[in-house]
Amino acid sequence: MNKPTARWFPIFLLPTLIAFIIGFAIPFFMGIWLSFCEYATIEEPTFVGFSNYLRVFTADIGFWYSFGFTALFTLVSVVLINLAAFFVALGLTRGIRGTNLFRTVFFMPNLIGGIVLGYIWKMLINYGILIPLFGKDLSYSTAFGFWGLVAVVAWQQIGYMMIIYIAGLQSVPEELIEASRIDGAGRWQTLKNVTIPMVMPSITICTFLTLTNSFKLYDQNLALTDGKPGSTTEMLAMAIRNAYGTTPRAHGTAQAMAVIFFIIVATIALLQLWSTHRREVRQ
Amino acid sequence: MKKSWLSWFFAALSAVYLIPLLVLLINSFKTKEAITDQVFALPNQETFVGIKNFVRGVTSIRFFQSMGYSLMITVLSVALILLCTSMCAWFLERVGGRFCRGIYFFFVFSMAVPFQMVMFTLPFISDRLGLNSPWTIPLVYLGFGAGLAVFIFTGFIKGIPIEIEEAAMIDGCNPLSTFFRVVLPIMRPTYISVAILQAMWVWNDYLLPTLVLDKTKGYYTIPMAIQSATTDSYGSVDYGAFMALLTLAIIPIIVFYAVGQRHIIKGVISGAVKG
């Protein structure tokens, strides 16, 4: 331990630590405690054991529906975004004219916030597609909302994942591709047997990123569908906020949902850690 | 020769990719009826309304005030995060020991926690401590954003040879001047990456300021103002004004991107570790 430096902790460590305790640690542990309580106001919680959790899993408050909707949405968007991003990245690593311009364009939507993005697409989908074709808008059917959400997140995230795939593809040694060509492998075989195994790290990163991004989606959901029709396009993050309601029981239940949500997200993060770690050991 | 069709293909794809933004732009100059009836049509003599939509939009929700708050919150938060978390990361890495490793673990742990987990309790605490104004909310961002920033800084600091700092200390620098004169200049690229990453987060963040800021005092950031423009109006939404507002909300981002594109892509990607 570096003693002389350690004495300087009030200047170096304390500001961040205090903010972290206020902005993260206290709310986090309070949240866990309150998930076992019913409360009208946060000052006066009544301990009720696991009954909030029981209600989340058994009562008809829409948790399982939202979970299913979120899981399906996540599956579709992860596959779509990664496939599209990978093939765009393949095309944009062959030195064609305009490569930089194309990368710039594809990446840009990533910088726009979810709320603004959601409303741009709401206008486009409603007045550009659904109303002219079907005479209905997004709030008419769950399927409209589902595919609308997929379109928004795909537009937003393909460029981001593309950049990660490009970095991966550029690190594949040229000689390896050439060797495989000389050995008589076709373009598809080279891709399958040489390129894809070599960019596995990028594939892992992108898969987990899209997985958590889709699972935690809130802003785009709020702007594009706001859960409509009914609450059939309500994803988990939105379901938690809407479950909060006004009664002591609803407060506790919403907090219990938040804890479950956290456990799912943290599990995905742990899986990611484990899979990267395992690969490092193998190399 | 073979590659030129690929260039054309991506040119077409880029054009398609830009459609949403182009449609938004042309519609912010059209009448409400023209937006809902023919969204893809360019404005003509009858449907072109000049900047009337912008004027209506800006006045209806005090847009420029929101932009001021957004700007102030983003700048203060990013400055605070850069200064405090870089010092914190350097301290934790250089001092080491069980205590520092324990704290570091907590920071990394916090990256895996979604905001929903603290969504109900954080506003309660920030209200109590007066962190619900645009001047004090940067402290909340420092607390909630510390994990990722400390993680990225630590990753960089591990690669700095400690001998440089030891030499400075032997020459009579105390830890503070060592940090500011030796470590900080070396970490410049990391500062830029973290700044961009955090700036994009704070600028676009919707839920945290909605729950934390005191809206009765008129504290609205841009995403909050946009959201309120659709939900506060009873009756129907004024699409003309709304399109104008969305356009205005995007302009700062486009300008920012145009100025520092290379840094921005690098910075945003450096957050790829966040799970």
Coordinates of C-alpha atoms in Angstrom, one line a residue:
Chain A
M1 CA 0.0 0.0 0.0
N2 CA 1.2 3.4 -1.0
K3 CA 1.0 5.3 2.3
P4 CA 1.9 8.9 1.4
T5 CA -0.8 8.9 -1.3
A6 CA -3.3 7.2 0.9
R7 CA -3.4 10.2 3.2
W8 CA -4.9 12.3 0.3
F9 CA -8.1 10.3 0.2
P10 CA -10.4 13.3 1.1
I11 CA -9.4 15.0 -2.1
F12 CA -9.1 12.1 -4.5
L13 CA -11.7 9.6 -3.3
L14 CA -14.2 11.3 -1.1
P15 CA -16.2 13.4 -3.6
T16 CA -16.9 10.5 -5.9
L17 CA -17.5 8.2 -3.0
I18 CA -20.1 10.5 -1.4
A19 CA -21.9 11.1 -4.7
F20 CA -21.8 7.3 -5.3
I21 CA -23.3 6.6 -1.9
I22 CA -26.1 9.1 -2.3
G23 CA -26.8 8.5 -6.0
F24 CA -26.4 4.8 -6.1
A25 CA -25.7 2.8 -2.9
I26 CA -28.4 4.2 -0.6
P27 CA -31.2 4.1 -3.2
F28 CA -30.0 0.6 -4.2
F29 CA -30.1 -0.9 -0.8
M30 CA -33.3 1.0 0.1
G31 CA -34.8 -0.5 -3.0
I32 CA -34.0 -4.0 -1.9
W33 CA -35.5 -3.4 1.6
L34 CA -38.6 -1.7 0.2
S35 CA -39.3 -4.7 -2.1
F36 CA -40.1 -6.6 1.1
C37 CA -42.5 -3.9 2.3
E38 CA -45.8 -2.2 1.6
Y39 CA -45.6 1.6 1.9
A40 CA -47.7 4.7 1.2
T41 CA -44.6 6.9 1.7
I42 CA -41.0 5.8 1.8
E43 CA -40.7 6.9 5.4
E44 CA -43.2 4.4 6.7
P45 CA -42.7 1.0 5.2
T46 CA -44.4 -2.1 6.7
F47 CA -42.5 -5.4 6.3
V48 CA -44.5 -8.0 4.4
G49 CA -41.9 -10.6 3.6
F50 CA -42.0 -12.2 0.2
S51 CA -45.6 -11.3 -0.6
N52 CA -44.7 -8.6 -3.1
Y53 CA -42.6 -11.2 -5.0
L54 CA -45.3 -13.7 -4.8
R55 CA -47.8 -11.2 -6.3
V56 CA -45.4 -10.3 -9.2
F57 CA -45.2 -14.0 -10.2
T58 CA -48.7 -15.1 -9.5
A59 CA -51.2 -12.3 -9.6
D60 CA -52.4 -11.0 -12.9
I61 CA -50.4 -7.7 -13.0
G62 CA -49.0 -8.3 -16.4
F63 CA -45.4 -9.3 -15.4
W64 CA -45.3 -12.5 -17.3
Y65 CA -46.9 -10.9 -20.4
S66 CA -44.4 -8.0 -20.4
F67 CA -41.6 -10.5 -19.8
G68 CA -42.7 -12.6 -22.8
F69 CA -43.1 -9.6 -25.0
T70 CA -39.7 -8.2 -23.9
A71 CA -38.0 -11.6 -24.5
L72 CA -39.5 -12.0 -28.0
F73 CA -38.6 -8.4 -28.9
T74 CA -35.1 -9.0 -27.6
L75 CA -34.7 -12.2 -29.6
V76 CA -35.9 -10.7 -32.8
S77 CA -33.9 -7.4 -32.5
V78 CA -30.7 -9.2 -31.4
V79 CA -30.7 -11.4 -34.5
L80 CA -31.8 -8.7 -36.9
I81 CA -29.3 -6.1 -35.7
N82 CA -26.3 -8.4 -35.5
L83 CA -26.9 -9.9 -38.9
A84 CA -27.5 -6.6 -40.6
A85 CA -24.5 -4.9 -38.8
F86 CA -22.2 -7.8 -39.7
F87 CA -23.0 -7.8 -43.4
V88 CA -22.8 -4.0 -43.6
A89 CA -19.4 -4.2 -41.8
L90 CA -18.2 -6.9 -44.3
G91 CA -19.2 -4.5 -47.2
L92 CA -17.5 -1.5 -45.6
T93 CA -14.1 -3.2 -45.0
R94 CA -13.4 -3.9 -48.7
G95 CA -12.0 -0.4 -49.5
I96 CA -14.9 0.7 -51.7
R97 CA -15.4 4.3 -52.5
G98 CA -17.4 6.3 -50.0
T99 CA -16.7 3.9 -47.1
N100 CA -16.1 6.7 -44.6
L101 CA -19.2 8.6 -45.6
F102 CA -21.4 5.4 -45.3
R103 CA -20.0 4.6 -41.9
T104 CA -20.7 8.2 -40.7
V105 CA -24.3 7.9 -41.9
F106 CA -25.0 4.5 -40.4
F107 CA -23.6 5.5 -37.1
M108 CA -25.4 8.8 -36.7
P109 CA -28.8 7.6 -35.4
N110 CA -27.1 6.2 -32.4
L111 CA -26.5 9.7 -31.1
I112 CA -30.1 10.7 -31.1
G113 CA -32.0 10.1 -27.8
G114 CA -34.7 7.5 -27.5
I115 CA -37.5 9.9 -26.9
V116 CA -36.8 12.0 -30.0
L117 CA -36.1 8.9 -32.0
G118 CA -39.4 7.3 -31.0
Y119 CA -41.4 10.3 -32.0
I120 CA -39.7 10.7 -35.4
W121 CA -40.5 7.0 -36.2
K122 CA -44.1 7.3 -34.8
M123 CA -44.7 10.0 -37.4
L124 CA -43.1 8.1 -40.2
I125 CA -44.8 4.8 -39.4
N126 CA -48.2 6.2 -38.8
Y127 CA -48.5 8.8 -41.6
G128 CA -46.0 7.2 -44.0
I129 CA -47.0 3.6 -43.8
L130 CA -49.8 2.4 -41.6
I131 CA -52.5 5.0 -42.3
P132 CA -52.1 5.1 -46.1
L133 CA -52.0 1.3 -46.3
F134 CA -54.4 0.1 -43.6
G135 CA -56.2 3.2 -42.4
K136 CA -55.0 2.4 -38.8
D137 CA -52.2 3.7 -36.7
L138 CA -49.7 2.2 -34.3
S139 CA -52.1 2.1 -31.4
Y140 CA -54.4 -0.3 -33.4
S141 CA -52.5 -3.5 -33.0
T142 CA -49.8 -5.2 -30.9
A143 CA -48.1 -6.5 -34.0
F144 CA -47.7 -2.9 -35.4
G145 CA -46.2 -1.8 -32.2
F146 CA -43.9 -4.7 -32.0
W147 CA -42.4 -4.3 -35.5
G148 CA -42.4 -0.6 -35.1
L149 CA -40.2 -1.0 -32.0
V150 CA -37.9 -3.4 -33.9
A151 CA -37.5 -0.9 -36.7
V152 CA -36.6 1.9 -34.3
V153 CA -33.9 0.0 -32.4
A154 CA -32.6 -1.5 -35.6
W155 CA -32.2 1.9 -37.2
Q156 CA -30.5 3.2 -34.0
Q157 CA -28.2 0.3 -33.2
I158 CA -27.0 -1.2 -36.5
G159 CA -24.4 1.5 -37.0
Y160 CA -23.0 1.1 -33.5
M161 CA -22.6 -2.7 -33.9
M162 CA -21.3 -2.1 -37.4
I163 CA -18.3 -0.1 -35.9
I164 CA -17.5 -2.9 -33.5
Y165 CA -17.7 -5.5 -36.3
I166 CA -15.5 -3.4 -38.5
A167 CA -12.8 -3.2 -35.8
G168 CA -13.0 -7.0 -35.5
L169 CA -12.8 -7.6 -39.2
Q170 CA -9.9 -5.3 -39.6
S171 CA -7.9 -7.3 -37.1
V172 CA -8.2 -10.5 -39.2
P173 CA -4.8 -11.0 -40.8
E174 CA -4.9 -10.7 -44.6
E175 CA -2.7 -13.7 -45.0
L176 CA -5.2 -16.0 -43.4
I177 CA -7.9 -15.0 -45.9
E178 CA -5.4 -15.4 -48.8
A179 CA -4.3 -18.8 -47.6
S180 CA -7.8 -20.0 -47.4
R181 CA -8.5 -18.8 -51.0
I182 CA -5.3 -20.5 -52.3
D183 CA -6.5 -23.7 -50.6
G184 CA -9.5 -23.4 -52.8
A185 CA -12.1 -22.3 -50.4
G186 CA -15.0 -20.3 -51.9
R187 CA -16.1 -16.9 -50.6
W188 CA -18.8 -18.4 -48.4
Q189 CA -16.5 -21.1 -47.0
T190 CA -13.8 -18.5 -46.2
L191 CA -16.4 -16.5 -44.4
K192 CA -17.7 -19.4 -42.4
N193 CA -14.5 -21.2 -41.6
V194 CA -12.0 -18.3 -41.3
T195 CA -13.6 -14.9 -40.9
I196 CA -16.4 -15.7 -38.4
P197 CA -14.2 -17.7 -36.0
M198 CA -11.7 -14.9 -36.0
V199 CA -14.3 -12.2 -35.2
M200 CA -16.0 -14.3 -32.4
P201 CA -14.9 -11.7 -29.8
S202 CA -16.8 -8.9 -31.6
I203 CA -19.8 -11.2 -32.1
T204 CA -19.9 -11.9 -28.3
I205 CA -19.6 -8.2 -27.4
C206 CA -22.3 -7.1 -29.9
T207 CA -24.7 -9.9 -28.9
F208 CA -24.5 -9.0 -25.2
L209 CA -24.8 -5.3 -26.0
T210 CA -27.9 -5.7 -28.1
L211 CA -29.3 -8.1 -25.6
T212 CA -29.1 -5.7 -22.7
N213 CA -30.1 -2.7 -24.8
S214 CA -33.2 -4.4 -26.0
F215 CA -34.1 -5.8 -22.6
K216 CA -33.8 -2.5 -20.8
L217 CA -35.6 -0.4 -23.5
Y218 CA -37.8 2.3 -22.2
D219 CA -37.6 5.7 -23.9
Q220 CA -38.3 4.4 -27.4
N221 CA -41.2 2.3 -26.0
L222 CA -42.7 5.3 -24.3
A223 CA -42.5 7.6 -27.3
L224 CA -43.5 5.1 -30.0
T225 CA -46.3 3.1 -28.5
D226 CA -46.7 4.1 -24.8
G227 CA -47.8 0.5 -24.3
K228 CA -50.8 0.8 -26.6
P229 CA -53.1 -0.8 -27.6
G230 CA -54.1 -1.4 -24.0
S231 CA -50.8 -2.3 -22.4
T232 CA -50.0 -5.0 -24.8
T233 CA -46.8 -3.4 -26.1
E234 CA -45.5 -2.6 -22.6
M235 CA -42.0 -3.8 -22.1
L236 CA -40.6 -4.7 -18.7
A237 CA -39.0 -1.3 -17.9
M238 CA -42.3 0.4 -18.6
A239 CA -44.4 -2.2 -16.8
I240 CA -42.3 -1.5 -13.6
R241 CA -43.0 2.3 -13.8
N242 CA -46.7 1.8 -14.6
A243 CA -47.1 -0.8 -11.8
Y244 CA -46.1 1.8 -9.2
G245 CA -49.6 3.1 -9.0
T246 CA -50.9 4.8 -5.8
T247 CA -51.5 2.1 -3.2
P248 CA -49.0 0.9 -0.6
R249 CA -49.2 -2.6 -2.1
A250 CA -48.6 -1.4 -5.6
H251 CA -45.5 0.6 -4.5
G252 CA -44.0 -2.5 -2.9
T253 CA -44.9 -4.7 -5.9
A254 CA -43.4 -2.3 -8.4
Q255 CA -40.2 -2.3 -6.4
A256 CA -40.1 -6.1 -6.2
M257 CA -40.5 -6.1 -10.0
A258 CA -37.5 -3.7 -10.2
V259 CA -35.4 -6.1 -8.1
I260 CA -36.3 -9.0 -10.4
F261 CA -35.5 -6.9 -13.4
F262 CA -32.1 -6.1 -11.9
I263 CA -31.4 -9.7 -11.2
I264 CA -32.1 -10.6 -14.8
V265 CA -30.0 -7.8 -16.2
A266 CA -27.1 -8.6 -13.8
T267 CA -27.3 -12.3 -14.8
I268 CA -26.8 -11.3 -18.4
A269 CA -23.8 -9.2 -17.4
L270 CA -22.3 -12.0 -15.4
L271 CA -22.8 -14.4 -18.4
Q272 CA -20.9 -11.9 -20.5
L273 CA -18.1 -11.6 -18.1
W274 CA -17.9 -15.4 -17.9
S275 CA -17.9 -15.9 -21.6
T276 CA -15.1 -13.3 -22.2
H277 CA -13.1 -14.7 -19.4
R278 CA -13.4 -18.2 -20.7
R279 CA -12.2 -17.2 -24.1
E280 CA -9.2 -15.3 -22.7
V281 CA -8.1 -18.5 -20.8
R282 CA -8.3 -20.5 -24.0
Q283 CA -6.1 -18.3 -26.1
Chain B
M1 CA -14.8 -2.6 -61.4
K2 CA -16.4 -5.3 -59.4
K3 CA -16.6 -3.2 -56.3
S4 CA -18.5 -0.3 -57.8
W5 CA -21.9 -1.9 -57.6
L6 CA -21.2 -2.3 -53.9
S7 CA -20.5 1.4 -53.7
W8 CA -23.9 2.1 -55.4
F9 CA -25.6 -0.4 -53.1
F10 CA -24.3 1.4 -50.0
A11 CA -25.1 4.8 -51.4
A12 CA -28.7 3.7 -51.9
L13 CA -28.8 2.2 -48.4
S14 CA -27.4 5.4 -46.9
A15 CA -30.1 7.4 -48.6
V16 CA -32.7 5.1 -47.2
Y17 CA -31.1 5.4 -43.8
L18 CA -31.4 9.2 -44.0
I19 CA -35.1 9.1 -44.9
P20 CA -36.5 9.5 -41.4
L21 CA -34.4 12.7 -40.8
L22 CA -35.2 14.2 -44.2
V23 CA -38.9 13.5 -43.8
L24 CA -38.8 15.2 -40.4
L25 CA -37.0 18.2 -41.8
I26 CA -39.5 18.8 -44.7
N27 CA -42.5 18.2 -42.4
S28 CA -41.4 20.8 -39.9
F29 CA -42.1 23.4 -42.7
K30 CA -45.6 22.1 -43.6
T31 CA -49.1 22.7 -42.3
K32 CA -50.6 20.2 -39.9
E33 CA -53.0 18.8 -42.6
A34 CA -50.2 18.4 -45.1
I35 CA -48.2 16.4 -42.5
T36 CA -50.9 13.9 -41.7
D37 CA -52.2 13.6 -45.3
Q38 CA -49.0 13.4 -47.3
V39 CA -46.0 12.9 -45.1
F40 CA -43.5 12.3 -47.9
A41 CA -44.6 15.3 -50.1
L42 CA -42.3 18.3 -50.3
P43 CA -44.0 21.5 -49.1
N44 CA -45.6 23.5 -52.0
Q45 CA -47.1 26.9 -52.1
E46 CA -50.2 25.9 -50.2
T47 CA -48.6 23.8 -47.5
F48 CA -45.4 25.7 -46.9
V49 CA -45.6 27.7 -43.6
G50 CA -42.1 29.1 -43.3
I51 CA -40.9 29.1 -39.7
K52 CA -44.4 29.4 -38.2
N53 CA -44.2 25.9 -36.8
F54 CA -40.9 26.7 -35.1
V55 CA -42.2 29.8 -33.5
R56 CA -45.3 28.0 -32.2
G57 CA -43.3 25.1 -31.0
V58 CA -40.6 27.1 -29.3
T59 CA -43.1 29.3 -27.5
S60 CA -45.6 26.6 -26.4
I61 CA -43.1 24.7 -24.2
R62 CA -40.4 27.3 -23.6
F63 CA -38.0 25.3 -25.7
F64 CA -34.9 27.5 -25.4
Q65 CA -35.2 27.5 -21.6
S66 CA -35.1 23.7 -21.8
M67 CA -32.2 23.8 -24.1
G68 CA -30.4 26.0 -21.6
Y69 CA -31.1 23.6 -18.7
S70 CA -30.0 20.6 -20.9
L71 CA -26.8 22.3 -21.8
M72 CA -26.0 23.4 -18.3
I73 CA -26.8 20.0 -16.7
T74 CA -24.7 18.2 -19.4
V75 CA -21.7 20.5 -19.1
L76 CA -21.7 20.5 -15.3
S77 CA -22.2 16.8 -15.0
V78 CA -19.5 15.9 -17.5
A79 CA -17.0 18.3 -15.9
L80 CA -17.7 16.9 -12.5
I81 CA -17.6 13.3 -13.6
L82 CA -14.3 13.8 -15.5
L83 CA -12.5 15.5 -12.6
C84 CA -13.8 13.4 -9.7
T85 CA -13.8 10.0 -11.3
S86 CA -10.4 10.3 -12.9
M87 CA -8.9 11.3 -9.5
C88 CA -10.8 8.5 -7.8
A89 CA -9.7 5.9 -10.3
W90 CA -6.1 6.9 -10.0
F91 CA -6.2 6.9 -6.2
L92 CA -7.9 3.4 -6.1
E93 CA -5.4 1.9 -8.6
R94 CA -2.3 3.4 -7.1
V95 CA -3.1 3.0 -3.4
G96 CA -4.5 -0.5 -3.7
G97 CA -5.1 -2.7 -0.8
R98 CA -8.3 -4.4 0.3
F99 CA -10.3 -1.3 1.0
C100 CA -9.6 0.2 -2.5
R101 CA -10.3 -3.0 -4.3
G102 CA -13.6 -3.4 -2.4
I103 CA -14.7 0.1 -3.5
Y104 CA -13.6 -0.6 -7.0
F105 CA -15.7 -3.8 -7.0
F106 CA -18.7 -1.8 -6.0
F107 CA -18.2 0.7 -8.8
V108 CA -18.0 -2.1 -11.3
F109 CA -21.0 -3.8 -9.8
S110 CA -23.1 -0.6 -10.2
M111 CA -22.6 -0.8 -14.0
A112 CA -24.8 -3.9 -14.1
V113 CA -27.6 -2.2 -12.2
P114 CA -30.4 -0.8 -14.4
F115 CA -31.9 2.6 -13.4
Q116 CA -35.3 1.0 -12.7
M117 CA -33.7 -0.5 -9.6
V118 CA -33.3 3.0 -8.0
M119 CA -36.1 4.7 -9.9
F120 CA -38.4 4.9 -6.9
T121 CA -35.9 5.6 -4.1
L122 CA -33.5 8.0 -5.8
P123 CA -36.1 10.8 -6.2
F124 CA -36.9 10.6 -2.6
I125 CA -33.3 11.0 -1.5
S126 CA -32.5 13.7 -4.1
D127 CA -35.6 15.7 -2.9
R128 CA -34.5 15.4 0.7
L129 CA -30.9 16.6 -0.1
G130 CA -32.0 19.4 -2.5
L131 CA -30.5 17.6 -5.5
N132 CA -33.6 18.3 -7.6
S133 CA -32.5 21.5 -9.3
P134 CA -30.5 21.8 -12.6
W135 CA -27.6 23.1 -10.5
T136 CA -27.4 20.2 -8.1
I137 CA -28.5 17.2 -10.3
P138 CA -25.0 16.9 -11.7
L139 CA -24.1 15.3 -8.3
V140 CA -26.7 12.6 -8.9
Y141 CA -25.2 12.0 -12.4
L142 CA -21.8 11.8 -10.7
G143 CA -23.1 9.2 -8.4
F144 CA -25.0 7.1 -10.9
G145 CA -22.4 7.5 -13.7
A146 CA -19.3 6.9 -11.5
G147 CA -19.1 3.2 -12.1
L148 CA -18.6 3.3 -15.9
A149 CA -16.2 6.3 -15.7
V150 CA -14.1 4.8 -12.9
F151 CA -13.9 1.5 -14.8
I152 CA -12.7 3.2 -18.1
F153 CA -10.2 5.4 -16.3
T154 CA -8.8 2.5 -14.3
G155 CA -8.4 0.4 -17.5
F156 CA -6.1 3.2 -18.9
I157 CA -4.2 3.9 -15.6
K158 CA -3.2 0.3 -15.4
G159 CA -1.2 0.8 -18.5
I160 CA 0.7 3.9 -17.4
P161 CA 4.2 2.9 -16.1
I162 CA 4.3 3.8 -12.4
E163 CA 8.0 4.9 -12.7
I164 CA 7.0 8.2 -14.3
E165 CA 4.9 9.1 -11.3
E166 CA 7.6 7.9 -8.8
A167 CA 10.1 10.1 -10.5
A168 CA 7.8 13.1 -10.1
M169 CA 7.2 12.3 -6.5
I170 CA 11.0 12.0 -5.9
D171 CA 11.4 15.4 -7.5
G172 CA 9.2 16.8 -4.8
C173 CA 5.7 16.6 -6.3
N174 CA 2.9 15.7 -3.9
P175 CA 0.2 13.3 -5.1
L176 CA -2.0 16.2 -6.2
S177 CA 0.6 17.9 -8.4
T178 CA 1.7 14.5 -9.7
F179 CA -1.8 13.8 -10.8
F180 CA -2.4 17.1 -12.5
R181 CA 1.1 17.6 -14.0
V182 CA 2.0 14.0 -15.0
V183 CA -1.0 11.7 -15.1
L184 CA -3.7 14.0 -16.4
P185 CA -1.8 15.0 -19.6
I186 CA -1.1 11.3 -20.4
M187 CA -4.8 10.5 -20.0
R188 CA -6.1 13.1 -22.5
P189 CA -7.5 10.6 -25.0
T190 CA -9.4 8.8 -22.2
Y191 CA -10.8 12.1 -21.0
I192 CA -12.2 12.8 -24.4
S193 CA -13.7 9.4 -24.7
V194 CA -15.3 9.5 -21.3
A195 CA -16.5 13.1 -21.9
I196 CA -18.3 12.2 -25.1
L197 CA -19.8 9.0 -23.7
Q198 CA -21.2 10.7 -20.6
A199 CA -22.3 13.8 -22.5
M200 CA -24.4 11.6 -24.9
W201 CA -25.9 9.9 -21.9
V202 CA -26.8 13.0 -19.9
W203 CA -28.0 15.0 -22.9
N204 CA -30.4 12.2 -24.1
D205 CA -31.4 11.0 -20.6
Y206 CA -35.2 11.1 -20.1
L207 CA -36.2 9.1 -17.0
L208 CA -33.7 10.3 -14.4
P209 CA -34.3 14.0 -14.8
T210 CA -38.1 13.4 -15.1
L211 CA -38.1 11.7 -11.8
V212 CA -35.5 13.8 -10.0
L213 CA -36.0 17.4 -11.2
D214 CA -38.6 19.6 -9.6
K215 CA -41.0 20.1 -12.5
T216 CA -43.2 22.5 -10.5
K217 CA -40.3 25.1 -10.9
G218 CA -40.3 24.6 -14.6
Y219 CA -37.1 22.5 -14.8
Y220 CA -37.4 20.6 -18.0
T221 CA -34.6 19.2 -20.1
I222 CA -35.1 18.8 -23.9
P223 CA -36.3 15.1 -23.8
M224 CA -38.7 16.1 -21.0
A225 CA -40.0 19.1 -23.0
I226 CA -40.5 16.9 -26.1
Q227 CA -42.4 14.4 -24.1
S228 CA -44.5 17.0 -22.4
A229 CA -45.4 18.6 -25.7
T230 CA -47.4 15.4 -26.6
T231 CA -48.9 14.6 -23.3
D232 CA -49.8 17.9 -21.8
S233 CA -51.9 19.1 -24.6
Y234 CA -55.5 17.9 -24.3
G235 CA -57.2 17.7 -27.6
S236 CA -55.0 16.9 -30.6
V237 CA -51.3 17.3 -30.9
D238 CA -50.0 20.3 -33.0
Y239 CA -48.0 18.2 -35.5
G240 CA -46.5 21.2 -37.2
A241 CA -45.0 22.6 -34.0
F242 CA -44.1 19.1 -32.8
M243 CA -42.1 18.4 -36.0
A244 CA -40.3 21.7 -35.6
L245 CA -39.4 20.9 -32.0
L246 CA -38.0 17.5 -33.0
T247 CA -35.9 19.1 -35.7
L248 CA -34.6 21.7 -33.2
A249 CA -33.8 18.9 -30.8
I250 CA -31.6 17.1 -33.4
I251 CA -29.7 20.1 -34.7
P252 CA -27.3 20.3 -31.7
I253 CA -26.5 16.6 -32.1
I254 CA -25.8 16.9 -35.8
V255 CA -23.5 19.9 -35.2
F256 CA -21.7 18.1 -32.5
Y257 CA -21.3 15.0 -34.7
A258 CA -20.1 17.0 -37.6
V259 CA -17.4 18.7 -35.5
G260 CA -15.9 15.8 -33.7
Q261 CA -17.0 12.7 -35.6
R262 CA -13.9 10.6 -35.2
H263 CA -13.6 11.3 -31.4
I264 CA -17.4 10.7 -31.0
I265 CA -17.4 7.2 -32.6
K266 CA -14.3 6.2 -30.5
G267 CA -15.8 7.7 -27.3
V268 CA -19.3 6.1 -27.7
I269 CA -17.7 2.8 -28.5
S270 CA -15.6 2.9 -25.4
G271 CA -18.8 2.4 -23.5
A272 CA -19.2 -1.0 -25.2
V273 CA -18.0 -2.6 -21.9
K274 CA -21.2 -1.6 -20.1
G275 CA -23.4 -4.6 -19.7

